Amino acid sequence: MPTVSSEELAAAAGVNSAKLRKDFSYLGSYGTRGVGYDVEYLVYQISRELGLTQDWPVVIVGIGNLGAALANYGGFASRGFRVAALIDADPAMAGKPVAGIPVQHTDDLEKIIDENGVSIGVIATPAGAAQPVCDRLVAAGVTSILNFAPTVLSVPDGVDVRKVDLSIELQILAFHEQRKAGEEAEAQAGAAAPAERGDQGEGPDGDVPAVMPA
Amino acid sequence: MPTVSSEELAAAAGVNSAKLRKDFSYLGSYGTRGVGYDVEYLVYQISRELGLTQDWPVVIVGIGNLGAALANYGGFASRGFRVAALIDADPAMAGKPVAGIPVQHTDDLEKIIDENGVSIGVIATPAGAAQPVCDRLVAAGVTSILNFAPTVLSVPDGVDVRKVDLSIELQILAFHEQRKAGEEAEAQAGAAAPAERGDQGEGPDGDVPAVMPA
DNA sequence: CGGTGTGAAGAGCTTCACAGCA
DNA sequence: TGCTGTGAAGCTCTTCACACCG
């Protein structure tokens, strides 16, 4: 498929084609009127804009189950991320390979950051260790942190933190589940069929419907 | 702290106090003018509305690193989730306890769902196994699925799917990181100081700023 | 007086609709 | 003719500002 129209892409993504065209237009005029978008060129332009064509060395601190899962996650490499190092506080872990990368000890954190030119750190430690690890990462020059620990991190200005709470997604599902149950009960009692959202509910976009008074 | 004002909560959450009050008002009028909100009562009301006071049995399918990490994740219990069962296709895993729960074999999936009244399933399998597992979960009565596998699942109407892509958060960080670098270069060349977002970047809300033409 | 609850104004985002180009 | 690129309309979400109440 050498070219694709905004209509096709919009249908695939579940959005309005005008919105898709407007969004693309912010990147430049990469489409051809009467034809559509050249797929290869479009992919390249979007990749470039998102930073996928760059090489981003990252370190993962805290090699428990989650850290190991992240180290093994295949999706990183294809998006320009390179796991430069795995770091853990447990001396017993040191040297052990995880996902083919030997785990290094926390003592060497600063050296590792420096030598690899790392600007993005992933924290997958227990809650208690997160803030100290964060402080050391920042002091060593990391300016973006992805935090999986259930703690709110404080960082100086200029450092970005994103917190991932694995239970939030479950909670959103439970919320919808609860509403489904409520609507069923309502439908039985009442008459009109309740509207149901049919979108593909793609991950992190916080699309919880407004809560109206009962 | 028996009561709290919208101003305090808003500051803690990094949002506007008017928004917070308006949001709360959709749940009912739980505040007291001149005083604020009764903390305990507020917590209860919000918990109830979000479904945290209910018991949600969930099954986790695919007990690799990620599945194990999820099974061990402490945040679930406190939000009303109970890991009813762990399921894996590997016979060698069967019976082995993970997070204190014995892993069961995929063969018994339907029975497990049924006996535990599970309506929420978590898929942490490799990509290839996700759709078949999903189909079986749905056939067995699951109506909400949290998908960690890098695949888009197709499900019948009435079933909610949420897809978590662990690399998306990293990508958002990398995007900001790239912009920081760009802005620095700009600031050196030009004069005006570029605006910088200072919020706590809380997890899944897809707040990527609009991309403007270079 | 202090702080909620909320109508109204404002800002930002989405969709429409069509001019314009291959 | 077909589909992009985009001004303008429409809509939703956010913030303001203040009446009202404990």
XYZ file of C-alpha atoms (C1' of nucleotides) in Angstrom:
472
model
C 0.000 0.000 0.000
C 2.003 2.981 -1.209
C -0.440 5.727 -0.240
C -3.253 6.114 2.256
C -6.076 8.612 2.597
C -6.985 10.507 5.738
C -10.338 8.748 5.610
C -8.751 5.299 5.777
C -6.335 6.245 8.532
C -9.084 7.911 10.513
C -11.309 4.846 10.278
C -8.439 2.643 11.423
C -7.681 4.926 14.341
C -11.291 5.529 15.230
C -11.158 9.301 14.818
C -12.597 11.956 12.559
C -10.746 12.373 9.268
C -10.732 16.165 9.515
C -8.982 15.992 12.864
C -6.403 13.650 11.450
C -5.734 15.968 8.513
C -5.503 18.990 10.789
C -3.105 17.185 13.107
C -0.921 16.124 10.197
C -0.991 19.647 8.831
C 0.888 20.847 11.935
C 3.807 18.704 10.834
C 3.771 20.219 7.363
C 1.989 19.520 4.101
C 3.025 15.974 3.466
C -0.081 14.840 1.601
C -0.962 15.004 -2.055
C -4.409 16.310 -2.997
C -6.489 13.798 -4.827
C -4.157 10.989 -3.796
C -3.485 10.880 -0.057
C -0.346 10.461 2.000
C 2.734 8.588 0.876
C 2.955 5.923 3.574
C 6.707 5.622 3.779
C 7.311 9.347 3.788
C 4.577 9.899 6.365
C 5.994 7.249 8.680
C 9.402 8.843 8.426
C 8.137 12.348 9.141
C 6.066 11.280 12.136
C 8.908 9.165 13.492
C 11.266 12.064 13.202
C 8.885 14.463 14.898
C 8.267 12.065 17.779
C 11.956 11.432 18.217
C 11.824 7.784 17.160
C 14.746 8.213 14.800
C 17.018 9.198 17.646
C 18.857 6.825 19.914
C 17.750 7.203 23.528
C 19.898 5.369 26.022
C 17.905 4.594 29.169
C 18.781 2.993 32.473
C 16.395 0.875 34.493
C 16.867 1.029 38.246
C 15.362 -1.759 40.331
C 15.535 -5.140 38.653
C 12.690 -6.971 40.337
C 9.888 -8.560 38.380
C 8.816 -5.289 36.865
C 12.329 -4.131 36.041
C 13.032 -7.464 34.402
C 9.778 -7.247 32.469
C 10.741 -3.810 31.217
C 14.249 -4.963 30.304
C 12.731 -7.766 28.255
C 10.066 -5.614 26.671
C 10.505 -5.773 22.924
C 8.711 -2.552 22.156
C 11.560 -0.337 23.316
C 14.157 -1.073 20.682
C 11.794 -0.401 17.802
C 11.052 3.066 19.164
C 14.609 4.243 19.494
C 15.169 3.216 23.093
C 18.299 1.338 24.059
C 18.598 -0.158 27.512
C 22.065 1.106 28.340
C 22.226 -0.424 31.800
C 20.310 -2.255 34.509
C 20.961 -1.147 38.075
C 19.982 -2.827 41.332
C 20.824 -2.313 44.987
C 21.117 -6.031 45.687
C 24.776 -7.102 45.509
C 23.609 -10.636 44.754
C 22.135 -9.392 41.483
C 25.360 -7.736 40.328
C 26.770 -9.371 37.233
C 23.701 -11.530 36.676
C 22.434 -11.041 33.136
C 18.802 -9.995 32.654
C 17.582 -9.800 29.078
C 21.204 -10.282 28.081
C 22.423 -7.253 30.016
C 24.472 -7.697 33.180
C 22.973 -6.019 36.228
C 25.224 -3.418 37.848
C 25.254 -2.209 41.418
C 23.730 1.063 42.553
C 27.143 2.257 43.739
C 28.143 2.835 40.128
C 24.961 4.711 39.175
C 26.616 8.062 38.578
C 29.428 6.564 36.528
C 26.975 4.585 34.397
C 24.803 7.621 33.673
C 27.807 9.694 32.783
C 29.568 7.175 30.579
C 26.446 6.352 28.593
C 25.155 9.890 28.247
C 21.815 8.820 29.707
C 19.125 11.458 30.046
C 16.142 9.170 30.695
C 15.839 6.949 33.758
C 13.233 4.345 34.656
C 12.540 3.693 38.335
C 11.107 0.271 39.131
C 12.246 0.044 42.736
C 10.112 -0.431 45.843
C 8.402 2.746 47.044
C 10.948 3.497 49.742
C 13.921 3.502 47.418
C 12.362 5.636 44.701
C 13.082 9.148 45.975
C 16.757 8.548 46.858
C 17.303 6.852 43.504
C 15.520 9.727 41.799
C 17.734 12.284 43.539
C 20.869 10.477 42.466
C 19.646 10.141 38.885
C 18.886 13.838 38.720
C 22.188 14.797 40.308
C 23.936 12.637 37.743
C 22.292 14.511 34.903
C 19.077 12.632 34.121
C 16.316 15.045 33.092
C 13.419 12.679 32.418
C 12.167 10.014 34.788
C 9.572 7.315 34.320
C 8.390 6.260 37.761
C 6.674 2.919 38.367
C 7.043 3.100 42.139
C 3.875 4.067 44.020
C 5.319 7.366 45.249
C 5.089 10.936 44.082
C 8.639 12.061 43.365
C 9.859 15.582 43.978
C 12.279 16.864 41.412
C 13.800 20.255 40.639
C 12.453 22.406 37.828
C 13.455 21.276 34.395
C 13.145 17.588 35.208
C 10.136 15.719 33.810
C 8.548 12.945 35.815
C 5.850 10.610 34.578
C 4.238 8.250 37.020
C 2.745 4.990 35.876
C 0.282 3.386 38.229
C -0.598 -0.050 36.964
C -3.727 -0.189 39.040
C -5.245 2.948 37.543
C -6.079 1.203 34.303
C -7.738 -1.604 36.215
C -9.651 0.967 38.163
C -10.944 2.567 34.987
C -12.155 -0.829 33.806
C -13.819 -1.472 37.145
C -15.490 1.911 36.906
C -16.984 1.069 33.517
C -17.881 -2.387 34.772
C -19.782 -0.828 37.643
C -21.606 1.495 35.269
C -22.543 -1.433 33.034
C -24.123 -3.152 36.000
C -25.948 0.023 36.959
C -27.236 0.580 33.451
C -28.509 -2.967 33.202
C -30.496 -2.510 36.372
C -31.793 0.787 35.013
C -32.709 -0.740 31.668
C -34.657 -3.485 33.381
C -36.562 -0.989 35.475
C -36.968 1.654 32.774
C -37.365 1.377 29.021
C -34.800 3.237 26.863
C -31.633 1.411 25.849
C -28.581 3.083 27.399
C -25.866 4.334 25.068
C -22.658 2.303 25.052
C -19.188 3.471 24.093
C -17.704 1.357 21.343
C -14.175 2.738 20.965
C -11.014 0.694 21.153
C -10.199 2.173 24.574
C -6.531 2.609 23.741
C -4.422 2.836 26.877
C -3.407 6.050 28.540
C -5.842 8.746 27.615
C -7.832 9.104 30.829
C -11.160 8.970 29.032
C -13.384 8.406 31.983
C -16.846 9.757 31.265
C -18.174 12.529 33.437
C -19.912 11.347 36.551
C -23.425 12.621 36.789
C -25.431 12.761 39.972
C -27.588 9.737 40.659
C -6.687 16.643 59.485
C -10.473 16.372 59.752
C -11.395 18.764 56.927
C -9.713 20.081 53.820
C -10.459 23.016 51.524
C -10.711 22.855 47.763
C -7.752 25.246 47.656
C -5.511 22.845 49.585
C -6.580 19.808 47.592
C -6.161 21.678 44.345
C -2.653 22.789 45.257
C -1.738 19.232 46.208
C -3.126 17.872 42.951
C -1.748 20.689 40.825
C -5.102 21.810 39.464
C -7.380 24.813 39.690
C -9.544 24.905 42.816
C -12.656 25.890 40.873
C -12.305 22.803 38.701
C -11.920 20.633 41.738
C -15.042 22.083 43.332
C -17.006 21.714 40.116
C -15.884 18.113 39.731
C -16.833 17.308 43.310
C -20.178 18.983 42.818
C -21.103 16.322 40.243
C -20.952 13.769 43.030
C -23.239 15.837 45.218
C -22.828 18.633 47.719
C -20.476 17.051 50.183
C -18.688 20.226 51.324
C -19.545 22.678 54.039
C -19.386 26.374 53.221
C -16.842 28.241 55.271
C -15.243 24.970 56.392
C -14.333 22.724 53.504
C -14.779 19.006 52.932
C -14.902 16.391 55.657
C -11.959 14.210 54.708
C -13.318 10.885 55.816
C -16.732 11.408 54.282
C -15.206 12.685 51.054
C -12.904 9.687 50.767
C -15.833 7.375 51.273
C -18.011 9.109 48.690
C -15.304 9.158 46.054
C -14.357 5.563 46.751
C -17.938 4.506 46.376
C -18.402 6.409 43.130
C -15.223 4.930 41.662
C -16.161 1.442 42.718
C -13.331 1.044 45.229
C -15.686 -0.214 47.892
C -16.599 -3.202 45.799
C -14.670 -6.420 45.589
C -13.375 -7.039 42.079
C -11.968 -10.501 41.501
C -9.483 -10.459 38.607
C -7.471 -13.126 36.856
C -4.031 -12.568 35.410
C -3.201 -14.656 32.363
C 0.455 -15.060 31.431
C 2.727 -15.296 34.443
C 6.018 -14.123 32.993
C 7.959 -11.259 34.482
C 5.170 -8.809 33.907
C 2.432 -11.121 35.151
C 4.466 -11.833 38.271
C 5.079 -8.127 38.784
C 1.349 -7.499 38.552
C 0.555 -10.353 40.916
C 2.967 -8.854 43.443
C 1.765 -5.317 42.947
C 0.572 -3.984 46.282
C -1.639 -1.279 44.880
C -4.389 -3.662 43.783
C -5.685 -4.839 47.133
C -6.132 -1.329 48.476
C -8.352 -0.443 45.541
C -10.742 -3.309 45.816
C -9.027 -5.710 43.445
C -8.454 -9.282 44.483
C -6.251 -11.512 42.382
C -8.537 -14.521 42.205
C -6.228 -16.629 40.069
C -3.031 -16.721 38.047
C -3.139 -18.619 34.774
C -0.293 -19.709 32.519
C 0.039 -21.977 29.506
C 3.295 -23.507 30.703
C 2.583 -26.825 32.486
C 5.857 -26.398 34.381
C 4.424 -23.318 36.062
C 1.290 -25.094 37.269
C 1.125 -25.284 41.039
C 4.087 -22.997 41.533
C 3.127 -20.162 43.858
C 3.614 -16.595 42.669
C 2.878 -13.870 45.177
C 1.446 -16.613 47.349
C -1.059 -17.753 44.741
C -0.581 -21.068 42.947
C -0.433 -20.758 39.164
C -3.101 -22.733 37.328
C -3.030 -24.091 33.803
C -4.801 -22.463 30.888
C -6.909 -25.595 30.412
C -8.949 -24.629 33.452
C -9.478 -21.021 32.405
C -13.222 -21.279 31.880
C -13.769 -23.107 35.139
C -11.723 -20.559 37.076
C -13.607 -17.597 35.616
C -16.909 -19.191 36.332
C -16.200 -20.344 39.885
C -14.791 -16.992 40.950
C -17.359 -14.819 39.213
C -14.574 -12.930 37.439
C -15.560 -10.108 35.113
C -12.144 -8.463 34.700
C -9.189 -10.185 33.064
C -5.598 -9.067 32.700
C -3.600 -10.325 29.722
C 0.170 -10.355 30.193
C 0.979 -13.032 27.645
C 3.259 -12.764 24.627
C 1.666 -11.029 21.649
C 0.772 -14.242 19.829
C -1.229 -15.715 22.678
C -3.205 -12.591 23.487
C -6.100 -12.875 21.020
C -6.879 -16.556 21.709
C -6.725 -15.925 25.448
C -8.924 -12.884 24.997
C -11.493 -14.900 23.058
C -11.624 -17.540 25.763
C -11.937 -14.952 28.516
C -14.808 -13.281 26.705
C -16.536 -16.574 25.982
C -16.249 -17.436 29.660
C -18.012 -14.226 30.648
C -15.287 -11.642 31.155
C -16.488 -8.198 30.055
C -13.441 -6.027 30.803
C -9.910 -6.741 29.664
C -6.651 -5.020 30.484
C -4.181 -5.861 27.734
C -0.430 -5.564 28.244
C 0.422 -7.558 25.123
C 1.533 -5.470 22.153
C -1.508 -6.396 20.049
C -4.810 -4.750 19.308
C -7.494 -7.152 20.473
C -10.804 -7.567 18.745
C -13.741 -8.112 21.032
C -17.501 -8.161 20.608
C -19.634 -5.175 21.544
C -20.152 -4.727 25.234
C -16.644 -5.806 26.149
C -14.194 -3.099 27.241
C -10.531 -3.389 26.353
C -7.797 -1.116 27.616
C -4.340 -1.483 26.153
C -1.293 -0.528 28.152
C 1.839 0.070 26.155
C 4.744 0.506 28.520
C 6.849 2.170 25.872
C 4.378 4.965 25.215
C 5.209 6.704 28.469
C 8.897 6.499 27.636
C 8.131 7.905 24.247
C 6.351 10.886 25.759
C 9.385 11.559 27.932
C 11.682 11.278 24.942
C 9.452 13.673 23.058
C 9.759 16.287 25.806
C 13.458 15.573 26.075
C 13.847 16.252 22.386
C 11.953 19.525 22.719
C 14.128 20.582 25.650
C 17.192 20.091 23.478
C 15.579 22.003 20.640
C 14.535 24.870 22.891
C 18.013 25.174 24.350
C 19.451 25.536 20.881
C 16.760 28.094 20.083
C 17.384 30.042 23.286
C 21.073 30.221 22.500
C 20.369 31.510 19.022
C 17.424 33.769 19.860
C 16.544 35.731 22.991
C 13.172 34.991 24.682
C 13.064 32.277 27.353
C 10.835 29.397 26.235
C 7.902 28.462 28.437
C 8.293 25.245 30.403
C 5.569 23.033 31.798
C 5.946 22.453 35.513
C 3.187 19.947 36.333
C 3.632 16.616 38.064
C 3.075 14.740 34.793
C 0.873 12.114 36.368
C 0.770 8.950 34.325
C -1.860 8.127 31.746
C -3.432 11.273 30.463
C -1.811 11.628 27.092
C -0.950 15.270 27.580
C 1.427 15.726 24.736
C 1.526 19.346 23.677
C 0.500 20.243 20.160
C 3.281 20.074 17.663
C 3.802 23.338 15.884
C 5.531 23.726 12.547
C 9.245 24.376 12.682
C -15.474 35.932 57.683
C -14.242 31.783 54.876
C -15.085 28.594 51.613
C -18.587 26.041 48.764
C -21.530 25.643 44.689
C -22.439 27.348 40.218
C -23.991 30.538 36.172
C -21.476 32.777 32.816
C -17.301 33.932 30.307
C -13.321 32.235 28.220
C -10.091 29.012 26.111
C -9.072 25.118 23.603
C -10.272 21.396 20.874
C -13.151 19.093 17.267
C -15.848 19.047 13.302
C -17.766 21.106 9.224
C -17.484 22.466 4.753
C -15.293 23.934 0.918
C -11.478 26.215 -1.847
C -7.718 24.572 -4.271
C -4.549 21.500 -6.303
C -2.725 16.953 -8.507
C -12.635 13.899 -10.081
C -10.702 12.955 -5.423
C -8.613 14.243 -1.495
C -5.815 17.575 1.061
C -5.354 21.758 3.833
C -7.720 25.073 6.521
C -10.911 29.186 7.979
C -14.865 29.278 10.586
C -18.514 27.295 13.371
C -19.653 24.476 17.116
C -18.836 22.198 21.180
C -16.682 20.862 25.487
C -13.877 21.686 29.199
C -11.766 25.145 32.299
C -11.670 29.207 34.867
C -13.715 33.287 36.784
C -16.376 35.554 39.968
C -19.715 35.929 43.156
C -24.155 34.675 45.577
C -24.955 32.092 49.401
C -24.476 29.680 53.595
C -22.299 27.738 58.082
